[in-house]
Amino acid sequence: MISRRTFLTGAAATATALTYPAWGSALSPDAGAAPATCELALENSSLPGTVHAYVTGHEDGTGDWVLLRADGSVHKPSSPSAPQTPLGVDCSIPLRAAGEGPVVLTLPRMFGARVYFVRDNKLDFFVNPGPSLVEPAFATPADPNYGRIWSFCEFTFNSSQLYANISYVDLVTALPIGLTLTGDATHAVAPLPDGALEQITADLIAQAGRDGQPWDKLVIRGGEGQVLRAISPQTLMAPYFERPAEMPFRDVFDAYVDRVWDKYRAEDLRVDLQGGRGVLAGRVNGDVLTFQGGHTFARPSSRDIFTCNHGPFANNPNDPDDKKALLARISAAFNRTTLLTHPEQPNGATAADYYRDPSTNHWSRVVHANSPIGYAFPYDDVRPDGQPDVSGAAHDGNPRRFTVSVGS
């Protein structure tokens, strides 16, 4: 995947780098100022062979790209004269063997950041003029990292808090990642269970047989036929964004959107902005969903729904807060296909009500059916009041130790 670190989970998310939720859920940054550094513990929990980690992100304050090195130093790439210039510095962090404990580094404040793990290999990073770091691409066969077994989690550590999540917005791999964040409390996010990738693969292939959509094309195999990873629909769609007539999954939600638009011509869709921000009612007039306050949403396409960042769901940082809150909740309801059954959003529904319509986000359905927790689409942190979080996030305003483990 090319690097697109431009948005916030639940606030201005598209489909990749995630920081902390501001609009997708009722969460908000913890009060007070976070420390300038905390411990980062990188641990191989169970994998045989060698495992290397990489830590990438943007320096807090400057926005410059930085990578941590095994000796604890910070590498800041300089701008090269040509695109795709090799990084030229080994920023791999060798992990100890399974069960031998973590490697502990000092983590400075970073945003739009990732911890990568790769098994029995290393990763290649490149730099474009700017400088701009070119990170590994999991859906581009020409990328040298394509055939390797690797994965990542995402985090932002700023003056408010450290916020981290396990994201399956883009892909699921055979490297299960777990998180433990210790600060004012201890927050733990469980990794994928053993066999989850194999079951996700089987479920996607079965769904393709049921509805004829190319869910089976989301499975990427290595040269010997082994499953390397499963990728999300929006990832498969991306190369076709300029050729919409050829785009896979282009019509998945069309019939569902038609039914939703028909329903709310005659009755109100009521959206609770949550966090004490009130409820706004909307109806479809002409072909536009219009809410109190004048906020409008055109009829979304399947691309709009899968990406959560196109058409009526395009993230505009200048939009008022209530428009952002509406966007997150409506987008989540489309992905979960709860709009026909629950005219009050997001409250009233539970996880058992999600993905029940045949024309749903089957990627998200299958991922959640086979993983304990984790983002499966960008606004997966939207949740009804009183319901558990399914997004796989951990956050603390006073982080002392951030442990990222690989293996079950």
mmCIF file of C-alpha atoms in Angstrom:
data_model
loop_
_atom_site.group_PDB
_atom_site.id
_atom_site.type_symbol
_atom_site.label_atom_id
_atom_site.label_comp_id
_atom_site.label_asym_id
_atom_site.label_seq_id
_atom_site.Cartn_x
_atom_site.Cartn_y
_atom_site.Cartn_z
ATOM 1 C CA MET A 1 0.000 0.000 0.000
ATOM 2 C CA ILE A 2 1.202 3.498 -0.728
ATOM 3 C CA SER A 3 1.358 5.685 2.314
ATOM 4 C CA ARG A 4 -1.787 7.717 2.918
ATOM 5 C CA ARG A 5 -1.484 8.942 6.488
ATOM 6 C CA THR A 6 -3.951 11.797 6.269
ATOM 7 C CA PHE A 7 -6.866 11.057 8.545
ATOM 8 C CA LEU A 8 -8.174 10.060 11.938
ATOM 9 C CA THR A 9 -10.016 6.940 12.931
ATOM 10 C CA GLY A 10 -13.657 7.791 13.244
ATOM 11 C CA ALA A 11 -12.934 11.461 12.669
ATOM 12 C CA ALA A 12 -11.428 11.763 9.240
ATOM 13 C CA ALA A 13 -10.667 8.160 8.413
ATOM 14 C CA THR A 14 -10.436 6.714 4.945
ATOM 15 C CA ALA A 15 -8.819 3.324 4.938
ATOM 16 C CA THR A 16 -5.368 3.391 6.356
ATOM 17 C CA ALA A 17 -3.504 5.222 9.090
ATOM 18 C CA LEU A 18 -5.491 5.791 12.215
ATOM 19 C CA THR A 19 -4.988 8.021 15.198
ATOM 20 C CA TYR A 20 -7.527 8.762 17.904
ATOM 21 C CA PRO A 21 -11.308 8.926 17.541
ATOM 22 C CA ALA A 22 -12.985 12.310 17.745
ATOM 23 C CA TRP A 23 -16.257 11.822 15.883
ATOM 24 C CA GLY A 24 -16.650 8.137 15.118
ATOM 25 C CA SER A 25 -17.328 7.296 18.744
ATOM 26 C CA ALA A 26 -17.997 9.084 21.985
ATOM 27 C CA LEU A 27 -14.325 8.773 22.930
ATOM 28 C CA SER A 28 -12.195 11.854 23.380
ATOM 29 C CA PRO A 29 -8.545 12.421 24.329
ATOM 30 C CA ASP A 30 -7.769 11.977 27.991
ATOM 31 C CA ALA A 31 -7.426 15.180 29.963
ATOM 32 C CA GLY A 32 -4.038 16.646 30.760
ATOM 33 C CA ALA A 33 -0.717 16.457 29.001
ATOM 34 C CA ALA A 34 0.885 13.152 28.081
ATOM 35 C CA PRO A 35 4.586 12.577 28.826
ATOM 36 C CA ALA A 36 7.164 13.359 26.132
ATOM 37 C CA THR A 37 8.246 9.701 25.881
ATOM 38 C CA CYS A 38 7.188 6.254 26.990
ATOM 39 C CA GLU A 39 8.598 2.743 26.782
ATOM 40 C CA LEU A 40 7.970 0.763 23.614
ATOM 41 C CA ALA A 41 8.237 -3.005 24.160
ATOM 42 C CA LEU A 42 8.382 -5.181 21.032
ATOM 43 C CA GLU A 43 7.916 -8.892 21.663
ATOM 44 C CA ASN A 44 7.778 -12.165 19.757
ATOM 45 C CA SER A 45 5.198 -14.152 21.705
ATOM 46 C CA SER A 46 5.216 -17.448 19.840
ATOM 47 C CA LEU A 47 6.682 -17.381 16.322
ATOM 48 C CA PRO A 48 9.573 -19.670 15.350
ATOM 49 C CA GLY A 49 12.380 -18.319 13.210
ATOM 50 C CA THR A 50 13.442 -14.689 13.067
ATOM 51 C CA VAL A 51 11.179 -11.667 13.436
ATOM 52 C CA HIS A 52 12.143 -8.052 12.766
ATOM 53 C CA ALA A 53 10.181 -4.935 13.675
ATOM 54 C CA TYR A 54 10.129 -1.445 12.164
ATOM 55 C CA VAL A 55 8.672 1.722 13.697
ATOM 56 C CA THR A 56 7.700 4.535 11.320
ATOM 57 C CA GLY A 57 5.753 7.742 11.676
ATOM 58 C CA HIS A 58 5.759 11.525 11.658
ATOM 59 C CA GLU A 59 7.676 13.493 14.255
ATOM 60 C CA ASP A 60 5.396 15.369 16.624
ATOM 61 C CA GLY A 61 5.708 19.093 16.025
ATOM 62 C CA THR A 62 7.539 19.040 12.678
ATOM 63 C CA GLY A 63 5.585 16.374 10.797
ATOM 64 C CA ASP A 64 8.852 15.000 9.398
ATOM 65 C CA TRP A 65 9.087 11.285 8.653
ATOM 66 C CA VAL A 66 11.105 9.364 11.247
ATOM 67 C CA LEU A 67 12.039 5.739 11.911
ATOM 68 C CA LEU A 68 13.306 4.250 15.151
ATOM 69 C CA ARG A 69 16.483 2.153 15.055
ATOM 70 C CA ALA A 70 17.525 -0.857 17.092
ATOM 71 C CA ASP A 71 20.003 1.207 19.143
ATOM 72 C CA GLY A 72 17.218 3.569 20.210
ATOM 73 C CA SER A 73 18.218 6.418 17.905
ATOM 74 C CA VAL A 74 15.832 8.172 15.530
ATOM 75 C CA HIS A 75 16.511 8.263 11.790
ATOM 76 C CA LYS A 76 15.073 11.171 9.811
ATOM 77 C CA PRO A 77 15.328 10.562 6.042
ATOM 78 C CA SER A 78 16.630 13.383 3.869
ATOM 79 C CA SER A 79 15.057 14.329 0.549
ATOM 80 C CA PRO A 80 16.563 12.305 -2.345
ATOM 81 C CA SER A 81 17.064 13.495 -5.902
ATOM 82 C CA ALA A 82 14.869 10.775 -7.415
ATOM 83 C CA PRO A 83 11.716 8.842 -6.484
ATOM 84 C CA GLN A 84 11.944 5.344 -5.024
ATOM 85 C CA THR A 85 15.409 5.889 -3.585
ATOM 86 C CA PRO A 86 16.302 3.107 -1.128
ATOM 87 C CA LEU A 87 16.213 4.245 2.489
ATOM 88 C CA GLY A 88 19.918 3.401 2.769
ATOM 89 C CA VAL A 89 19.831 2.872 6.539
ATOM 90 C CA ASP A 90 18.949 -0.386 8.257
ATOM 91 C CA CYS A 91 16.098 0.497 10.592
ATOM 92 C CA SER A 92 15.139 -3.096 11.364
ATOM 93 C CA ILE A 93 14.796 -4.016 15.021
ATOM 94 C CA PRO A 94 15.608 -7.709 15.650
ATOM 95 C CA LEU A 95 13.270 -9.307 18.163
ATOM 96 C CA ARG A 96 14.329 -11.913 20.670
ATOM 97 C CA ALA A 97 13.261 -15.505 20.154
ATOM 98 C CA ALA A 98 9.766 -16.508 21.215
ATOM 99 C CA GLY A 99 9.379 -16.492 24.976
ATOM 100 C CA GLU A 100 12.621 -14.617 25.671
ATOM 101 C CA GLY A 101 10.975 -11.285 26.457
ATOM 102 C CA PRO A 102 10.682 -7.948 24.686
ATOM 103 C CA VAL A 103 13.111 -5.503 23.164
ATOM 104 C CA VAL A 104 12.471 -2.185 24.932
ATOM 105 C CA LEU A 105 13.082 1.210 23.304
ATOM 106 C CA THR A 106 12.190 4.783 24.184
ATOM 107 C CA LEU A 107 9.264 5.988 22.082
ATOM 108 C CA PRO A 108 9.081 9.720 21.306
ATOM 109 C CA ARG A 109 5.860 11.399 20.328
ATOM 110 C CA MET A 110 4.851 10.429 16.767
ATOM 111 C CA PHE A 111 1.660 10.572 14.754
ATOM 112 C CA GLY A 112 0.349 8.550 11.815
ATOM 113 C CA ALA A 113 2.743 5.885 13.062
ATOM 114 C CA ARG A 114 3.084 2.146 12.578
ATOM 115 C CA VAL A 115 4.842 -0.834 14.076
ATOM 116 C CA TYR A 116 5.627 -3.400 11.375
ATOM 117 C CA PHE A 117 6.614 -7.025 11.900
ATOM 118 C CA VAL A 118 8.131 -9.266 9.234
ATOM 119 C CA ARG A 119 8.919 -12.955 9.598
ATOM 120 C CA ASP A 120 12.128 -14.624 8.357
ATOM 121 C CA ASN A 121 13.035 -11.592 6.268
ATOM 122 C CA LYS A 122 13.449 -7.817 6.305
ATOM 123 C CA LEU A 123 11.373 -5.063 4.686
ATOM 124 C CA ASP A 124 12.491 -2.612 2.023
ATOM 125 C CA PHE A 125 11.615 1.069 2.495
ATOM 126 C CA PHE A 126 12.112 3.815 -0.073
ATOM 127 C CA VAL A 127 12.115 7.609 -0.016
ATOM 128 C CA ASN A 128 10.606 10.039 -2.517
ATOM 129 C CA PRO A 129 11.614 13.700 -2.846
ATOM 130 C CA GLY A 130 10.120 15.786 -0.095
ATOM 131 C CA PRO A 131 11.128 13.633 1.674
ATOM 132 C CA SER A 132 8.231 11.190 1.763
ATOM 133 C CA LEU A 133 8.633 7.662 3.037
ATOM 134 C CA VAL A 134 7.377 4.922 0.717
ATOM 135 C CA GLU A 135 6.177 2.094 2.916
ATOM 136 C CA PRO A 136 5.655 -1.567 1.969
ATOM 137 C CA ALA A 137 2.796 -2.248 -0.441
ATOM 138 C CA PHE A 138 0.725 -5.325 0.278
ATOM 139 C CA ALA A 139 -1.424 -5.166 -2.882
ATOM 140 C CA THR A 140 1.216 -4.231 -5.464
ATOM 141 C CA PRO A 141 3.007 -7.276 -6.926
ATOM 142 C CA ALA A 142 5.903 -5.128 -8.156
ATOM 143 C CA ASP A 143 6.752 -4.077 -4.589
ATOM 144 C CA PRO A 144 9.727 -6.062 -3.226
ATOM 145 C CA ASN A 145 7.833 -6.691 0.003
ATOM 146 C CA TYR A 146 4.771 -8.177 -1.698
ATOM 147 C CA GLY A 147 5.736 -11.833 -1.269
ATOM 148 C CA ARG A 148 6.948 -11.498 2.316
ATOM 149 C CA ILE A 149 4.969 -12.274 5.454
ATOM 150 C CA TRP A 150 4.426 -9.015 7.314
ATOM 151 C CA SER A 151 1.807 -6.943 9.070
ATOM 152 C CA PHE A 152 1.455 -3.795 11.163
ATOM 153 C CA CYS A 153 -0.504 -1.956 13.826
ATOM 154 C CA GLU A 154 -1.060 1.794 13.997
ATOM 155 C CA PHE A 155 -0.684 4.440 16.686
ATOM 156 C CA THR A 156 -0.423 8.118 17.459
ATOM 157 C CA PHE A 157 1.410 9.447 20.514
ATOM 158 C CA ASN A 158 0.850 13.155 21.043
ATOM 159 C CA SER A 159 0.507 15.665 23.858
ATOM 160 C CA SER A 160 -2.972 14.361 24.713
ATOM 161 C CA GLN A 161 -2.501 10.599 24.743
ATOM 162 C CA LEU A 162 -1.178 7.492 23.099
ATOM 163 C CA TYR A 163 -3.842 5.933 20.897
ATOM 164 C CA ALA A 164 -3.203 2.592 19.180
ATOM 165 C CA ASN A 165 -5.279 0.108 17.269
ATOM 166 C CA ILE A 166 -5.150 -3.180 15.445
ATOM 167 C CA SER A 167 -6.534 -2.419 12.018
ATOM 168 C CA TYR A 168 -8.019 -4.847 9.527
ATOM 169 C CA VAL A 169 -9.274 -1.960 7.395
ATOM 170 C CA ASP A 170 -6.754 -2.867 4.705
ATOM 171 C CA LEU A 171 -5.667 -6.447 5.299
ATOM 172 C CA VAL A 172 -5.465 -9.510 7.503
ATOM 173 C CA THR A 173 -2.266 -11.570 7.596
ATOM 174 C CA ALA A 174 -0.892 -14.668 9.296
ATOM 175 C CA LEU A 175 1.011 -12.500 11.807
ATOM 176 C CA PRO A 176 -1.334 -11.887 14.748
ATOM 177 C CA ILE A 177 -0.570 -8.648 16.604
ATOM 178 C CA GLY A 178 -1.619 -7.858 20.163
ATOM 179 C CA LEU A 179 -1.446 -4.603 22.135
ATOM 180 C CA THR A 180 -1.045 -3.783 25.810
ATOM 181 C CA LEU A 181 -0.951 -0.124 26.848
ATOM 182 C CA THR A 182 -0.102 0.631 30.467
ATOM 183 C CA GLY A 183 -0.732 4.070 31.903
ATOM 184 C CA ASP A 184 -3.419 5.293 34.269
ATOM 185 C CA ALA A 185 -5.043 1.938 33.486
ATOM 186 C CA THR A 186 -4.063 -1.161 31.514
ATOM 187 C CA HIS A 187 -5.639 -1.583 28.084
ATOM 188 C CA ALA A 188 -5.222 -4.837 26.168
ATOM 189 C CA VAL A 189 -6.255 -5.786 22.637
ATOM 190 C CA ALA A 190 -6.114 -9.482 21.748
ATOM 191 C CA PRO A 191 -4.471 -10.750 18.562
ATOM 192 C CA LEU A 192 -6.142 -12.840 15.890
ATOM 193 C CA PRO A 193 -6.664 -16.414 17.083
ATOM 194 C CA ASP A 194 -4.847 -19.314 15.462
ATOM 195 C CA GLY A 195 -6.371 -20.284 12.142
ATOM 196 C CA ALA A 196 -8.242 -17.007 11.664
ATOM 197 C CA LEU A 197 -6.689 -16.149 8.303
ATOM 198 C CA GLU A 198 -7.525 -19.607 6.940
ATOM 199 C CA GLN A 199 -11.150 -19.269 8.072
ATOM 200 C CA ILE A 200 -11.452 -15.725 6.721
ATOM 201 C CA THR A 201 -10.130 -17.014 3.391
ATOM 202 C CA ALA A 202 -12.657 -19.849 3.321
ATOM 203 C CA ASP A 203 -15.536 -17.528 4.240
ATOM 204 C CA LEU A 204 -14.639 -15.001 1.528
ATOM 205 C CA ILE A 205 -14.466 -17.737 -1.108
ATOM 206 C CA ALA A 206 -17.828 -19.093 0.046
ATOM 207 C CA GLN A 207 -19.422 -15.629 -0.123
ATOM 208 C CA ALA A 208 -18.195 -15.200 -3.699
ATOM 209 C CA GLY A 209 -20.031 -18.394 -4.546
ATOM 210 C CA ARG A 210 -23.226 -17.078 -2.959
ATOM 211 C CA ASP A 211 -23.530 -13.639 -4.544
ATOM 212 C CA GLY A 212 -21.126 -13.653 -7.501
ATOM 213 C CA GLN A 213 -19.135 -10.681 -6.201
ATOM 214 C CA PRO A 214 -15.328 -11.105 -6.284
ATOM 215 C CA TRP A 215 -14.810 -11.675 -2.555
ATOM 216 C CA ASP A 216 -12.463 -14.541 -3.450
ATOM 217 C CA LYS A 217 -10.173 -12.047 -5.242
ATOM 218 C CA LEU A 218 -9.415 -10.532 -1.847
ATOM 219 C CA VAL A 219 -7.229 -13.563 -1.072
ATOM 220 C CA ILE A 220 -3.560 -13.097 -2.052
ATOM 221 C CA ARG A 221 -1.404 -16.189 -2.354
ATOM 222 C CA GLY A 222 2.336 -16.680 -2.593
ATOM 223 C CA GLY A 223 4.225 -18.468 -5.337
ATOM 224 C CA GLU A 224 3.624 -21.870 -3.733
ATOM 225 C CA GLY A 225 -0.090 -21.265 -3.257
ATOM 226 C CA GLN A 226 0.063 -20.373 0.423
ATOM 227 C CA VAL A 227 -2.196 -17.562 1.634
ATOM 228 C CA LEU A 228 -0.094 -14.467 2.348
ATOM 229 C CA ARG A 229 -2.929 -12.143 3.288
ATOM 230 C CA ALA A 230 -6.510 -11.140 2.634
ATOM 231 C CA ILE A 231 -7.109 -7.560 1.492
ATOM 232 C CA SER A 232 -10.184 -5.357 1.864
ATOM 233 C CA PRO A 233 -12.605 -4.486 -0.955
ATOM 234 C CA GLN A 234 -11.494 -0.855 -1.140
ATOM 235 C CA THR A 235 -7.920 -2.028 -1.639
ATOM 236 C CA LEU A 236 -8.952 -4.178 -4.601
ATOM 237 C CA MET A 237 -11.077 -1.310 -5.934
ATOM 238 C CA ALA A 238 -8.371 1.368 -5.707
ATOM 239 C CA PRO A 239 -6.581 0.711 -9.033
ATOM 240 C CA TYR A 240 -9.933 1.147 -10.798
ATOM 241 C CA PHE A 241 -10.992 4.456 -9.254
ATOM 242 C CA GLU A 242 -10.332 6.196 -12.585
ATOM 243 C CA ARG A 243 -12.138 3.399 -14.462
ATOM 244 C CA PRO A 244 -15.368 2.999 -12.452
ATOM 245 C CA ALA A 245 -17.098 0.869 -15.074
ATOM 246 C CA GLU A 246 -14.450 -1.831 -14.538
ATOM 247 C CA MET A 247 -14.207 -1.465 -10.767
ATOM 248 C CA PRO A 248 -14.874 -4.616 -8.698
ATOM 249 C CA PHE A 249 -17.621 -4.343 -6.073
ATOM 250 C CA ARG A 250 -18.968 -1.237 -7.826
ATOM 251 C CA ASP A 251 -22.618 -2.284 -7.397
ATOM 252 C CA VAL A 252 -22.586 -4.196 -4.084
ATOM 253 C CA PHE A 253 -24.645 -1.601 -2.224
ATOM 254 C CA ASP A 254 -26.764 -0.205 -5.088
ATOM 255 C CA ALA A 255 -29.991 -2.063 -4.297
ATOM 256 C CA TYR A 256 -29.581 -1.436 -0.570
ATOM 257 C CA VAL A 257 -29.087 2.310 -1.110
ATOM 258 C CA ASP A 258 -32.234 2.385 -3.236
ATOM 259 C CA ARG A 259 -34.235 0.815 -0.411
ATOM 260 C CA VAL A 260 -32.772 3.158 2.186
ATOM 261 C CA TRP A 261 -33.521 6.221 0.059
ATOM 262 C CA ASP A 262 -37.106 5.038 -0.478
ATOM 263 C CA LYS A 263 -37.598 4.418 3.251
ATOM 264 C CA TYR A 264 -36.455 7.849 4.359
ATOM 265 C CA ARG A 265 -38.523 9.748 1.843
ATOM 266 C CA ALA A 266 -41.499 8.906 4.041
ATOM 267 C CA GLU A 267 -39.995 8.891 7.552
ATOM 268 C CA ASP A 268 -37.200 10.466 9.539
ATOM 269 C CA LEU A 269 -33.731 9.027 9.990
ATOM 270 C CA ARG A 270 -32.700 10.170 13.456
ATOM 271 C CA VAL A 271 -28.975 10.232 14.242
ATOM 272 C CA ASP A 272 -27.679 10.672 17.774
ATOM 273 C CA LEU A 273 -24.387 12.601 17.595
ATOM 274 C CA GLN A 274 -23.564 11.149 21.043
ATOM 275 C CA GLY A 275 -21.535 12.676 23.823
ATOM 276 C CA GLY A 276 -24.430 14.972 24.710
ATOM 277 C CA ARG A 277 -24.427 16.624 21.291
ATOM 278 C CA GLY A 278 -28.069 15.919 20.499
ATOM 279 C CA VAL A 279 -30.110 14.147 17.823
ATOM 280 C CA LEU A 280 -30.606 15.356 14.255
ATOM 281 C CA ALA A 281 -33.434 14.170 11.997
ATOM 282 C CA GLY A 282 -33.130 13.859 8.242
ATOM 283 C CA ARG A 283 -35.218 12.934 5.212
ATOM 284 C CA VAL A 284 -34.576 12.293 1.565
ATOM 285 C CA ASN A 285 -35.755 15.169 -0.618
ATOM 286 C CA GLY A 286 -35.235 14.727 -4.334
ATOM 287 C CA ASP A 287 -32.139 12.543 -4.246
ATOM 288 C CA VAL A 288 -30.451 14.132 -1.220
ATOM 289 C CA LEU A 289 -30.619 13.177 2.459
ATOM 290 C CA THR A 290 -31.053 16.492 4.293
ATOM 291 C CA PHE A 291 -30.751 16.935 8.055
ATOM 292 C CA GLN A 292 -31.753 19.669 10.443
ATOM 293 C CA GLY A 293 -29.129 22.361 10.246
ATOM 294 C CA GLY A 294 -28.853 21.978 6.485
ATOM 295 C CA HIS A 295 -26.320 19.133 6.370
ATOM 296 C CA THR A 296 -26.794 17.106 3.208
ATOM 297 C CA PHE A 297 -25.655 13.755 1.843
ATOM 298 C CA ALA A 298 -26.067 12.731 -1.780
ATOM 299 C CA ARG A 299 -26.889 9.143 -2.656
ATOM 300 C CA PRO A 300 -23.688 7.135 -1.934
ATOM 301 C CA SER A 301 -22.082 4.643 -4.280
ATOM 302 C CA SER A 302 -20.486 1.376 -3.228
ATOM 303 C CA ARG A 303 -17.076 3.063 -3.461
ATOM 304 C CA ASP A 304 -18.263 5.800 -1.099
ATOM 305 C CA ILE A 305 -19.465 3.248 1.447
ATOM 306 C CA PHE A 306 -16.443 0.927 1.366
ATOM 307 C CA THR A 307 -13.866 3.734 1.528
ATOM 308 C CA CYS A 308 -15.818 6.011 3.909
ATOM 309 C CA ASN A 309 -13.951 8.869 2.219
ATOM 310 C CA HIS A 310 -15.489 9.657 -1.138
ATOM 311 C CA GLY A 311 -18.585 11.347 -2.507
ATOM 312 C CA PRO A 312 -20.946 12.294 0.329
ATOM 313 C CA PHE A 313 -18.571 10.706 2.859
ATOM 314 C CA ALA A 314 -15.475 12.654 1.775
ATOM 315 C CA ASN A 315 -13.668 13.925 4.841
ATOM 316 C CA ASN A 316 -13.497 17.703 4.892
ATOM 317 C CA PRO A 317 -11.584 19.092 7.895
ATOM 318 C CA ASN A 318 -13.473 22.368 7.523
ATOM 319 C CA ASP A 319 -16.858 20.722 8.045
ATOM 320 C CA PRO A 320 -18.590 21.594 11.327
ATOM 321 C CA ASP A 321 -18.455 19.062 14.121
ATOM 322 C CA ASP A 322 -22.045 17.899 13.768
ATOM 323 C CA LYS A 323 -21.537 17.181 10.042
ATOM 324 C CA LYS A 324 -18.502 15.038 10.880
ATOM 325 C CA ALA A 325 -20.486 13.167 13.515
ATOM 326 C CA LEU A 326 -23.327 12.542 11.063
ATOM 327 C CA LEU A 327 -20.919 11.334 8.410
ATOM 328 C CA ALA A 328 -19.294 8.785 10.710
ATOM 329 C CA ARG A 329 -22.574 7.320 11.939
ATOM 330 C CA ILE A 330 -24.291 7.171 8.553
ATOM 331 C CA SER A 331 -21.224 5.621 6.956
ATOM 332 C CA ALA A 332 -21.025 3.004 9.712
ATOM 333 C CA ALA A 333 -24.724 2.203 9.352
ATOM 334 C CA PHE A 334 -24.323 1.630 5.609
ATOM 335 C CA ASN A 335 -21.363 -0.697 6.107
ATOM 336 C CA ARG A 336 -23.253 -2.623 8.786
ATOM 337 C CA THR A 337 -26.539 -2.397 6.807
ATOM 338 C CA THR A 338 -28.640 -1.389 9.803
ATOM 339 C CA LEU A 339 -30.447 1.565 8.212
ATOM 340 C CA LEU A 340 -33.529 -0.380 7.120
ATOM 341 C CA THR A 341 -34.001 -2.015 10.507
ATOM 342 C CA HIS A 342 -32.984 0.858 12.819
ATOM 343 C CA PRO A 343 -34.214 4.383 11.989
ATOM 344 C CA GLU A 344 -32.546 5.544 15.215
ATOM 345 C CA GLN A 345 -28.770 5.548 14.682
ATOM 346 C CA PRO A 346 -26.494 4.328 16.098
ATOM 347 C CA ASN A 347 -28.452 3.474 19.262
ATOM 348 C CA GLY A 348 -30.890 0.608 19.487
ATOM 349 C CA ALA A 349 -28.708 -1.816 17.557
ATOM 350 C CA THR A 350 -26.264 -4.389 18.870
ATOM 351 C CA ALA A 351 -23.487 -6.290 17.119
ATOM 352 C CA ALA A 352 -26.014 -9.081 16.500
ATOM 353 C CA ASP A 353 -27.915 -6.709 14.188
ATOM 354 C CA TYR A 354 -24.905 -5.903 12.013
ATOM 355 C CA TYR A 355 -24.337 -7.372 8.516
ATOM 356 C CA ARG A 356 -27.726 -9.123 8.389
ATOM 357 C CA ASP A 357 -28.722 -7.787 4.970
ATOM 358 C CA PRO A 358 -27.433 -9.872 2.039
ATOM 359 C CA SER A 359 -26.034 -6.679 0.447
ATOM 360 C CA THR A 360 -23.646 -5.849 3.251
ATOM 361 C CA ASN A 361 -19.926 -5.340 3.781
ATOM 362 C CA HIS A 362 -19.055 -9.030 3.841
ATOM 363 C CA TRP A 363 -15.373 -8.251 4.389
ATOM 364 C CA SER A 364 -16.254 -6.615 7.702
ATOM 365 C CA ARG A 365 -18.729 -9.372 8.545
ATOM 366 C CA VAL A 366 -16.195 -12.127 7.932
ATOM 367 C CA VAL A 367 -13.356 -10.358 9.769
ATOM 368 C CA HIS A 368 -15.486 -9.774 12.858
ATOM 369 C CA ALA A 369 -16.759 -13.345 12.777
ATOM 370 C CA ASN A 370 -13.180 -14.630 13.016
ATOM 371 C CA SER A 371 -11.389 -12.064 15.192
ATOM 372 C CA PRO A 372 -12.074 -10.957 18.753
ATOM 373 C CA ILE A 373 -11.717 -7.264 17.971
ATOM 374 C CA GLY A 374 -10.247 -4.863 15.407
ATOM 375 C CA TYR A 375 -11.212 -2.200 12.865
ATOM 376 C CA ALA A 376 -12.709 -3.764 9.734
ATOM 377 C CA PHE A 377 -13.783 -0.473 8.127
ATOM 378 C CA PRO A 378 -12.716 3.082 8.956
ATOM 379 C CA TYR A 379 -15.675 4.036 11.188
ATOM 380 C CA ASP A 380 -15.800 0.773 13.100
ATOM 381 C CA ASP A 381 -15.320 2.770 16.314
ATOM 382 C CA VAL A 382 -18.923 4.014 16.026
ATOM 383 C CA ARG A 383 -20.908 2.145 18.635
ATOM 384 C CA PRO A 384 -24.328 2.395 20.248
ATOM 385 C CA ASP A 385 -24.313 3.841 23.740
ATOM 386 C CA GLY A 386 -23.672 1.121 26.304
ATOM 387 C CA GLN A 387 -22.420 -1.394 23.727
ATOM 388 C CA PRO A 388 -18.847 -2.755 23.713
ATOM 389 C CA ASP A 389 -16.212 -1.332 21.412
ATOM 390 C CA VAL A 390 -15.401 -3.680 18.517
ATOM 391 C CA SER A 391 -12.656 -1.564 16.964
ATOM 392 C CA GLY A 392 -9.594 -2.911 18.753
ATOM 393 C CA ALA A 393 -8.311 0.378 20.122
ATOM 394 C CA ALA A 394 -6.341 1.247 23.252
ATOM 395 C CA HIS A 395 -5.751 4.774 24.506
ATOM 396 C CA ASP A 396 -4.350 6.413 27.622
ATOM 397 C CA GLY A 397 -3.472 9.996 28.525
ATOM 398 C CA ASN A 398 -0.526 8.988 30.697
ATOM 399 C CA PRO A 399 1.205 6.160 28.790
ATOM 400 C CA ARG A 400 4.178 4.549 30.480
ATOM 401 C CA ARG A 401 4.665 1.336 28.483
ATOM 402 C CA PHE A 402 3.300 0.397 25.060
ATOM 403 C CA THR A 403 3.749 -3.321 24.334
ATOM 404 C CA VAL A 404 3.240 -4.607 20.814
ATOM 405 C CA SER A 405 3.487 -8.375 20.461
ATOM 406 C CA VAL A 406 3.419 -10.658 17.442
ATOM 407 C CA GLY A 407 2.195 -14.233 17.696
ATOM 408 C CA SER A 408 -0.718 -15.834 19.488
#
